[in-house]
Amino acid sequence: MFSDQIDELFNAQLNEWELAGTNYRQLERVEIRKIEFDGFRMLVQFNPERIRSSAAKVDSKSIGARPCFLCAVNRPVQQRGVSFENEFTVLLNPFPIFRKHLTIPSDRHTDQLIGKNFGKMLTLAEALPAFTIFYNGPQCGASAPDHFHFQAGNRGFLPIEKDFTRDKFTTLLSSKQGLEIWQWKNYLRGIITLTGSDKAKLITVFNHFFEKFTFIQPERPEPMLNILAYHAVGSWIIHIIPRKLHRPSQFFADGSAQIILSPASVDLGGVIITPREEDFHKINHDDIADIFSQVCLEEDELAGFFNEII
Ligand SMILES: [Zn+2]
């Protein structure tokens, strides 16, 4: 099975690639804080290695001036991969947030745009049921906006997965054969969740949403979003998190007001990544609520989308 090949790759790379082995061992000792919200909890992870991603310059000039680290020719010699359907290569991410963290670049150097690739995300989620597959848009946390890629992390780590099953924050808005649409309330960020076993219907409803969102953000390469997708008991679970801002004001602030946090799928899934120790210690409930309200759409702002896609 494909998952077995990925397990083998993972174990082999930890032994044969010193940088990866060291970084995964360090992750076992990583500091975690828990912050309580009304009925749910978020984790804060102090992860200095992630500074290269959180503070990555993603303007076209900086991107054009560096060799692309996702192209096969530029990868470290120790980094081996497993091909997926002759279209993607599954790699171990050497700067992990998850106990098992994969980067899954396209075999072609082509822009980070989800439009035609959403179905591939579902195929990958089905092939890797032990993982949550995630997508960061080119202005929503991807540090290589010029090279299409997904990432994946072991299931069970992101609080959003468990919170979705608790019935406390979600309402089922629509249920047709093989497709359900869910709305979230009191969870601090607007999320559209699709579940179901019918892949074609899931893709159709995603495309409807995407078209509608493109009208609202026509000046961008694609509407801003993060997506998390996984597959369990014959169904996909897909959390779509529309965005309105790349980085919050705290990112650009000076002195003690500064917090280096560049929100992406993992943060919005409930694990806040702080590469700087000072931010890890000082970030609090109100900072997180404020940052989420800056970068995400409010739950109420999604009403128009739900009317469109149900
Ligand atoms: Zn590339």
mmCIF file of C-alpha atoms and ligand atoms in Angstrom:
data_model
loop_
_atom_site.group_PDB
_atom_site.id
_atom_site.type_symbol
_atom_site.label_atom_id
_atom_site.label_comp_id
_atom_site.label_asym_id
_atom_site.label_seq_id
_atom_site.Cartn_x
_atom_site.Cartn_y
_atom_site.Cartn_z
ATOM 1 C CA MET A 1 0.000 0.000 0.000
ATOM 2 C CA PHE A 2 1.029 3.575 -0.621
ATOM 3 C CA SER A 3 0.896 4.451 3.101
ATOM 4 C CA ASP A 4 3.356 1.641 3.856
ATOM 5 C CA GLN A 5 5.810 3.087 1.354
ATOM 6 C CA ILE A 6 5.523 6.462 3.088
ATOM 7 C CA ASP A 7 6.126 4.870 6.505
ATOM 8 C CA GLU A 8 9.256 3.189 5.122
ATOM 9 C CA LEU A 9 10.458 6.440 3.567
ATOM 10 C CA PHE A 10 9.905 8.220 6.850
ATOM 11 C CA ASN A 11 11.857 5.756 8.956
ATOM 12 C CA ALA A 12 14.688 5.475 6.429
ATOM 13 C CA GLN A 13 15.104 9.248 6.092
ATOM 14 C CA LEU A 14 15.327 9.726 9.865
ATOM 15 C CA ASN A 15 18.345 7.413 9.863
ATOM 16 C CA GLU A 16 20.104 8.446 6.673
ATOM 17 C CA TRP A 17 19.571 12.232 6.773
ATOM 18 C CA GLU A 18 21.239 13.811 9.785
ATOM 19 C CA LEU A 19 19.430 17.163 9.633
ATOM 20 C CA ALA A 20 16.030 15.447 9.563
ATOM 21 C CA GLY A 21 16.962 12.997 12.332
ATOM 22 C CA THR A 22 18.135 15.833 14.574
ATOM 23 C CA ASN A 23 15.100 18.020 13.926
ATOM 24 C CA TYR A 24 12.583 15.223 14.575
ATOM 25 C CA ARG A 25 14.369 14.308 17.803
ATOM 26 C CA GLN A 26 14.256 17.968 18.871
ATOM 27 C CA LEU A 27 10.550 18.082 18.142
ATOM 28 C CA GLU A 28 9.971 15.445 20.838
ATOM 29 C CA ARG A 29 11.206 17.965 23.402
ATOM 30 C CA VAL A 30 9.456 20.982 21.940
ATOM 31 C CA GLU A 31 7.693 23.332 24.355
ATOM 32 C CA ILE A 32 3.910 23.518 24.114
ATOM 33 C CA ARG A 33 1.514 25.885 25.868
ATOM 34 C CA LYS A 34 -2.227 25.400 26.104
ATOM 35 C CA ILE A 35 -4.548 28.383 25.834
ATOM 36 C CA GLU A 36 -8.197 27.961 26.791
ATOM 37 C CA PHE A 37 -10.996 29.606 24.830
ATOM 38 C CA ASP A 38 -14.718 29.362 25.396
ATOM 39 C CA GLY A 39 -15.211 25.602 25.145
ATOM 40 C CA PHE A 40 -12.102 24.778 23.140
ATOM 41 C CA ARG A 41 -8.357 24.877 23.450
ATOM 42 C CA MET A 42 -5.465 25.920 21.251
ATOM 43 C CA LEU A 43 -1.854 24.870 21.489
ATOM 44 C CA VAL A 44 1.152 27.139 21.056
ATOM 45 C CA GLN A 45 4.338 25.455 19.825
ATOM 46 C CA PHE A 46 7.764 27.084 20.205
ATOM 47 C CA ASN A 47 9.517 26.056 17.010
ATOM 48 C CA PRO A 48 12.609 28.149 16.099
ATOM 49 C CA GLU A 49 13.321 26.163 12.909
ATOM 50 C CA ARG A 50 10.068 27.447 11.421
ATOM 51 C CA ILE A 51 11.381 31.029 11.209
ATOM 52 C CA ARG A 52 12.427 30.344 7.601
ATOM 53 C CA SER A 53 8.776 29.696 6.766
ATOM 54 C CA SER A 54 7.042 32.214 9.062
ATOM 55 C CA ALA A 55 9.260 35.094 7.987
ATOM 56 C CA ALA A 56 9.777 33.942 4.381
ATOM 57 C CA LYS A 57 9.843 36.727 1.824
ATOM 58 C CA VAL A 58 7.209 35.752 -0.713
ATOM 59 C CA ASP A 59 7.205 38.819 -2.957
ATOM 60 C CA SER A 60 7.926 37.988 -6.587
ATOM 61 C CA LYS A 61 11.338 39.701 -6.576
ATOM 62 C CA SER A 62 12.631 37.664 -3.616
ATOM 63 C CA ILE A 63 11.109 34.472 -5.017
ATOM 64 C CA GLY A 64 12.692 35.069 -8.441
ATOM 65 C CA ALA A 65 16.118 35.600 -6.858
ATOM 66 C CA ARG A 66 16.360 32.272 -5.000
ATOM 67 C CA PRO A 67 16.717 28.687 -6.274
ATOM 68 C CA CYS A 68 13.387 26.906 -5.742
ATOM 69 C CA PHE A 69 13.801 24.481 -2.831
ATOM 70 C CA LEU A 70 10.939 22.294 -4.037
ATOM 71 C CA CYS A 71 12.406 21.593 -7.497
ATOM 72 C CA ALA A 72 14.093 18.176 -7.594
ATOM 73 C CA VAL A 73 17.404 19.591 -8.868
ATOM 74 C CA ASN A 74 17.750 21.927 -5.877
ATOM 75 C CA ARG A 75 16.778 19.531 -3.105
ATOM 76 C CA PRO A 76 19.381 18.302 -0.593
ATOM 77 C CA VAL A 77 21.074 15.129 -1.853
ATOM 78 C CA GLN A 78 19.879 13.221 1.219
ATOM 79 C CA GLN A 79 16.224 14.016 0.564
ATOM 80 C CA ARG A 80 14.555 11.073 -1.163
ATOM 81 C CA GLY A 81 10.916 10.916 -2.195
ATOM 82 C CA VAL A 82 8.143 8.540 -3.231
ATOM 83 C CA SER A 83 6.245 9.287 -6.414
ATOM 84 C CA PHE A 84 2.465 9.694 -6.269
ATOM 85 C CA GLU A 85 0.634 9.029 -9.541
ATOM 86 C CA ASN A 86 3.613 10.379 -11.541
ATOM 87 C CA GLU A 87 2.506 13.868 -10.644
ATOM 88 C CA PHE A 88 3.687 14.562 -7.108
ATOM 89 C CA THR A 89 6.626 13.472 -4.946
ATOM 90 C CA VAL A 90 6.086 12.793 -1.263
ATOM 91 C CA LEU A 91 9.014 14.085 0.827
ATOM 92 C CA LEU A 92 9.797 14.217 4.507
ATOM 93 C CA ASN A 93 9.665 17.828 5.726
ATOM 94 C CA PRO A 94 13.017 18.400 7.471
ATOM 95 C CA PHE A 95 11.620 21.268 9.610
ATOM 96 C CA PRO A 96 8.686 19.517 11.281
ATOM 97 C CA ILE A 97 5.696 20.803 13.209
ATOM 98 C CA PHE A 98 4.095 17.335 13.293
ATOM 99 C CA ARG A 99 5.648 14.114 14.591
ATOM 100 C CA LYS A 100 5.230 12.997 10.974
ATOM 101 C CA HIS A 101 5.363 15.907 8.544
ATOM 102 C CA LEU A 102 5.431 15.584 4.768
ATOM 103 C CA THR A 103 5.881 18.059 1.933
ATOM 104 C CA ILE A 104 4.257 16.980 -1.324
ATOM 105 C CA PRO A 105 5.451 19.102 -4.272
ATOM 106 C CA SER A 106 4.222 18.795 -7.828
ATOM 107 C CA ASP A 107 6.818 17.287 -10.181
ATOM 108 C CA ARG A 108 6.525 20.476 -12.233
ATOM 109 C CA HIS A 109 7.613 23.978 -11.197
ATOM 110 C CA THR A 110 4.193 25.582 -11.485
ATOM 111 C CA ASP A 111 2.381 28.239 -9.434
ATOM 112 C CA GLN A 112 0.643 27.525 -6.127
ATOM 113 C CA LEU A 113 -3.000 27.589 -7.274
ATOM 114 C CA ILE A 114 -5.613 25.201 -5.900
ATOM 115 C CA GLY A 115 -8.282 25.702 -8.596
ATOM 116 C CA LYS A 116 -7.618 22.605 -10.718
ATOM 117 C CA ASN A 117 -5.816 20.706 -7.956
ATOM 118 C CA PHE A 118 -8.565 20.321 -5.363
ATOM 119 C CA GLY A 119 -9.460 16.831 -6.643
ATOM 120 C CA LYS A 120 -5.790 15.790 -6.255
ATOM 121 C CA MET A 121 -5.963 16.854 -2.646
ATOM 122 C CA LEU A 122 -8.866 14.443 -2.106
ATOM 123 C CA THR A 123 -7.006 11.636 -3.891
ATOM 124 C CA LEU A 124 -3.981 12.196 -1.653
ATOM 125 C CA ALA A 125 -6.116 12.274 1.495
ATOM 126 C CA GLU A 126 -7.613 8.911 0.549
ATOM 127 C CA ALA A 127 -4.180 7.417 -0.182
ATOM 128 C CA LEU A 128 -2.761 8.691 3.136
ATOM 129 C CA PRO A 129 -5.518 8.083 5.716
ATOM 130 C CA ALA A 130 -3.121 8.520 8.654
ATOM 131 C CA PHE A 131 -2.492 12.140 7.575
ATOM 132 C CA THR A 132 -4.292 15.453 7.313
ATOM 133 C CA ILE A 133 -3.388 17.001 3.963
ATOM 134 C CA PHE A 134 -3.199 20.769 3.963
ATOM 135 C CA TYR A 135 -2.942 23.544 1.420
ATOM 136 C CA ASN A 136 -1.663 27.058 2.052
ATOM 137 C CA GLY A 137 -2.529 29.578 -0.642
ATOM 138 C CA PRO A 138 0.240 31.692 -2.235
ATOM 139 C CA GLN A 139 -0.625 34.601 0.100
ATOM 140 C CA CYS A 140 -1.743 32.431 3.019
ATOM 141 C CA GLY A 141 1.405 30.853 4.386
ATOM 142 C CA ALA A 142 2.997 29.015 1.449
ATOM 143 C CA SER A 143 6.726 29.777 1.519
ATOM 144 C CA ALA A 144 7.086 28.601 -2.114
ATOM 145 C CA PRO A 145 4.216 30.349 -3.926
ATOM 146 C CA ASP A 146 5.929 29.575 -7.242
ATOM 147 C CA HIS A 147 5.934 25.771 -6.861
ATOM 148 C CA PHE A 148 2.666 23.917 -6.324
ATOM 149 C CA HIS A 149 2.668 21.770 -3.183
ATOM 150 C CA PHE A 150 0.633 20.307 -0.369
ATOM 151 C CA GLN A 151 1.829 19.391 3.112
ATOM 152 C CA ALA A 152 0.624 16.623 5.387
ATOM 153 C CA GLY A 153 0.823 15.961 9.121
ATOM 154 C CA ASN A 154 -0.192 12.982 11.228
ATOM 155 C CA ARG A 155 -3.890 12.899 12.132
ATOM 156 C CA GLY A 156 -4.964 13.650 15.692
ATOM 157 C CA PHE A 157 -2.623 16.577 16.357
ATOM 158 C CA LEU A 158 -4.706 19.543 15.211
ATOM 159 C CA PRO A 159 -7.530 20.465 17.641
ATOM 160 C CA ILE A 160 -9.924 21.232 14.764
ATOM 161 C CA GLU A 161 -10.233 17.507 14.002
ATOM 162 C CA LYS A 162 -11.590 16.637 17.423
ATOM 163 C CA ASP A 163 -13.573 19.860 17.785
ATOM 164 C CA PHE A 164 -15.414 19.023 14.574
ATOM 165 C CA THR A 165 -16.678 15.745 16.048
ATOM 166 C CA ARG A 166 -18.002 17.344 19.255
ATOM 167 C CA ASP A 167 -21.270 18.784 17.863
ATOM 168 C CA LYS A 168 -20.659 21.866 19.985
ATOM 169 C CA PHE A 169 -19.506 24.249 17.277
ATOM 170 C CA THR A 170 -20.996 22.872 14.077
ATOM 171 C CA THR A 171 -24.440 22.719 12.484
ATOM 172 C CA LEU A 172 -25.326 20.524 9.539
ATOM 173 C CA LEU A 173 -26.775 22.880 6.928
ATOM 174 C CA SER A 174 -27.345 20.487 4.098
ATOM 175 C CA SER A 175 -27.216 16.765 3.512
ATOM 176 C CA LYS A 176 -27.568 15.189 0.103
ATOM 177 C CA GLN A 177 -26.439 11.743 -0.872
ATOM 178 C CA GLY A 178 -22.663 11.662 -0.377
ATOM 179 C CA LEU A 179 -22.293 15.341 0.515
ATOM 180 C CA GLU A 180 -22.837 17.308 3.722
ATOM 181 C CA ILE A 181 -22.178 21.012 4.367
ATOM 182 C CA TRP A 182 -21.432 22.275 7.868
ATOM 183 C CA GLN A 183 -21.349 25.732 9.445
ATOM 184 C CA TRP A 184 -19.259 26.646 12.503
ATOM 185 C CA LYS A 185 -20.268 28.987 15.341
ATOM 186 C CA ASN A 186 -18.267 30.434 18.261
ATOM 187 C CA TYR A 187 -14.987 29.025 16.980
ATOM 188 C CA LEU A 188 -13.189 32.313 16.340
ATOM 189 C CA ARG A 189 -12.749 31.962 12.560
ATOM 190 C CA GLY A 190 -15.078 31.423 9.644
ATOM 191 C CA ILE A 191 -14.857 27.870 8.342
ATOM 192 C CA ILE A 192 -16.814 25.979 5.696
ATOM 193 C CA THR A 193 -16.683 22.234 6.257
ATOM 194 C CA LEU A 194 -17.636 19.715 3.595
ATOM 195 C CA THR A 195 -17.920 16.016 4.311
ATOM 196 C CA GLY A 196 -19.034 13.043 2.279
ATOM 197 C CA SER A 197 -18.170 10.050 0.159
ATOM 198 C CA ASP A 198 -19.028 11.489 -3.252
ATOM 199 C CA LYS A 199 -15.828 12.956 -4.617
ATOM 200 C CA ALA A 200 -17.438 14.506 -7.700
ATOM 201 C CA LYS A 201 -20.041 16.334 -5.591
ATOM 202 C CA LEU A 202 -17.372 17.585 -3.196
ATOM 203 C CA ILE A 203 -15.357 18.981 -6.107
ATOM 204 C CA THR A 204 -18.461 20.615 -7.627
ATOM 205 C CA VAL A 205 -19.427 22.359 -4.409
ATOM 206 C CA PHE A 206 -15.824 23.468 -3.828
ATOM 207 C CA ASN A 207 -15.762 24.929 -7.356
ATOM 208 C CA HIS A 208 -18.996 26.858 -6.683
ATOM 209 C CA PHE A 209 -17.524 28.324 -3.537
ATOM 210 C CA PHE A 210 -14.232 29.111 -5.297
ATOM 211 C CA GLU A 211 -15.955 30.934 -8.172
ATOM 212 C CA LYS A 212 -18.033 33.018 -5.802
ATOM 213 C CA PHE A 213 -14.963 33.866 -3.695
ATOM 214 C CA THR A 214 -13.002 34.823 -6.847
ATOM 215 C CA PHE A 215 -15.599 37.552 -7.518
ATOM 216 C CA ILE A 216 -14.899 39.020 -4.093
ATOM 217 C CA GLN A 217 -11.080 39.002 -4.443
ATOM 218 C CA PRO A 218 -10.623 39.476 -8.216
ATOM 219 C CA GLU A 219 -7.234 41.210 -7.964
ATOM 220 C CA ARG A 220 -5.441 38.212 -6.441
ATOM 221 C CA PRO A 221 -3.835 35.195 -8.154
ATOM 222 C CA GLU A 222 -6.586 33.178 -6.447
ATOM 223 C CA PRO A 223 -8.924 33.959 -3.558
ATOM 224 C CA MET A 224 -7.087 33.654 -0.258
ATOM 225 C CA LEU A 225 -7.620 30.410 1.593
ATOM 226 C CA ASN A 226 -6.276 27.513 3.632
ATOM 227 C CA ILE A 227 -7.669 23.992 3.329
ATOM 228 C CA LEU A 228 -7.328 20.929 5.550
ATOM 229 C CA ALA A 229 -8.569 17.553 4.254
ATOM 230 C CA TYR A 230 -8.559 14.003 5.564
ATOM 231 C CA HIS A 231 -10.299 10.733 4.873
ATOM 232 C CA ALA A 232 -11.888 8.363 7.382
ATOM 233 C CA VAL A 233 -14.460 5.582 7.216
ATOM 234 C CA GLY A 234 -15.148 6.079 3.541
ATOM 235 C CA SER A 235 -15.693 9.847 3.730
ATOM 236 C CA TRP A 236 -13.679 12.985 3.251
ATOM 237 C CA ILE A 237 -13.673 15.773 5.807
ATOM 238 C CA ILE A 238 -12.596 19.105 4.339
ATOM 239 C CA HIS A 239 -12.226 22.359 6.286
ATOM 240 C CA ILE A 240 -12.024 25.435 4.041
ATOM 241 C CA ILE A 241 -10.831 28.604 5.779
ATOM 242 C CA PRO A 242 -11.289 31.723 3.614
ATOM 243 C CA ARG A 243 -8.847 34.557 4.303
ATOM 244 C CA LYS A 244 -8.748 38.320 3.928
ATOM 245 C CA LEU A 245 -5.173 39.085 5.016
ATOM 246 C CA HIS A 246 -1.759 37.413 4.682
ATOM 247 C CA ARG A 247 -0.070 38.589 7.885
ATOM 248 C CA PRO A 248 -1.560 40.462 10.886
ATOM 249 C CA SER A 249 -0.463 43.928 12.074
ATOM 250 C CA GLN A 250 1.502 42.334 14.950
ATOM 251 C CA PHE A 251 3.875 40.762 12.402
ATOM 252 C CA PHE A 252 5.005 44.219 11.238
ATOM 253 C CA ALA A 253 4.935 45.981 14.617
ATOM 254 C CA ASP A 254 8.088 47.163 16.423
ATOM 255 C CA GLY A 255 9.555 46.203 19.756
ATOM 256 C CA SER A 256 7.410 44.444 22.320
ATOM 257 C CA ALA A 257 4.268 44.830 20.180
ATOM 258 C CA GLN A 258 5.730 42.550 17.534
ATOM 259 C CA ILE A 259 4.613 38.919 17.262
ATOM 260 C CA ILE A 260 6.155 36.870 14.449
ATOM 261 C CA LEU A 261 3.156 34.779 13.522
ATOM 262 C CA SER A 262 2.257 34.191 9.885
ATOM 263 C CA PRO A 263 -0.986 32.218 10.080
ATOM 264 C CA ALA A 264 -1.423 29.202 7.835
ATOM 265 C CA SER A 265 -3.410 25.948 7.914
ATOM 266 C CA VAL A 266 -1.725 24.594 11.046
ATOM 267 C CA ASP A 267 -2.308 27.763 13.102
ATOM 268 C CA LEU A 268 -5.921 28.002 11.948
ATOM 269 C CA GLY A 269 -6.324 24.303 12.757
ATOM 270 C CA GLY A 270 -5.504 25.194 16.365
ATOM 271 C CA VAL A 271 -1.714 24.878 16.750
ATOM 272 C CA ILE A 272 -0.087 28.321 16.832
ATOM 273 C CA ILE A 273 3.539 28.212 15.664
ATOM 274 C CA THR A 274 5.855 30.789 17.255
ATOM 275 C CA PRO A 275 9.455 30.682 15.974
ATOM 276 C CA ARG A 276 10.603 33.284 18.562
ATOM 277 C CA GLU A 277 10.792 32.352 22.216
ATOM 278 C CA GLU A 278 9.548 35.764 23.404
ATOM 279 C CA ASP A 279 6.384 35.378 21.298
ATOM 280 C CA PHE A 280 5.858 31.846 22.603
ATOM 281 C CA HIS A 281 5.784 33.143 26.179
ATOM 282 C CA LYS A 282 3.823 36.347 25.686
ATOM 283 C CA ILE A 283 1.114 35.469 23.132
ATOM 284 C CA ASN A 284 -2.265 35.235 24.871
ATOM 285 C CA HIS A 285 -5.941 34.562 24.282
ATOM 286 C CA ASP A 286 -6.664 38.141 23.164
ATOM 287 C CA ASP A 287 -3.714 38.278 20.743
ATOM 288 C CA ILE A 288 -4.867 35.093 19.040
ATOM 289 C CA ALA A 289 -8.490 36.247 18.835
ATOM 290 C CA ASP A 290 -7.323 39.568 17.367
ATOM 291 C CA ILE A 291 -4.973 37.942 14.846
ATOM 292 C CA PHE A 292 -7.662 35.490 13.681
ATOM 293 C CA SER A 293 -10.168 38.320 13.242
ATOM 294 C CA GLN A 294 -7.662 40.206 11.077
ATOM 295 C CA VAL A 295 -6.694 37.349 8.757
ATOM 296 C CA CYS A 296 -9.901 35.262 8.549
ATOM 297 C CA LEU A 297 -13.457 36.048 7.540
ATOM 298 C CA GLU A 298 -15.872 36.212 10.462
ATOM 299 C CA GLU A 299 -18.322 33.332 10.793
ATOM 300 C CA ASP A 300 -21.227 35.659 9.903
ATOM 301 C CA GLU A 301 -19.443 36.851 6.763
ATOM 302 C CA LEU A 302 -19.733 33.344 5.304
ATOM 303 C CA ALA A 303 -23.554 33.409 5.137
ATOM 304 C CA GLY A 304 -23.484 34.506 1.502
ATOM 305 C CA PHE A 305 -21.257 31.582 0.542
ATOM 306 C CA PHE A 306 -23.504 29.077 2.264
ATOM 307 C CA ASN A 307 -26.554 30.463 0.415
ATOM 308 C CA GLU A 308 -24.661 29.985 -2.832
ATOM 309 C CA ILE A 309 -23.390 26.440 -2.340
ATOM 310 C CA ILE A 310 -26.266 24.684 -0.566
HETATM 311 ZN ZN ZN B 1 10.296 24.657 -8.121
#
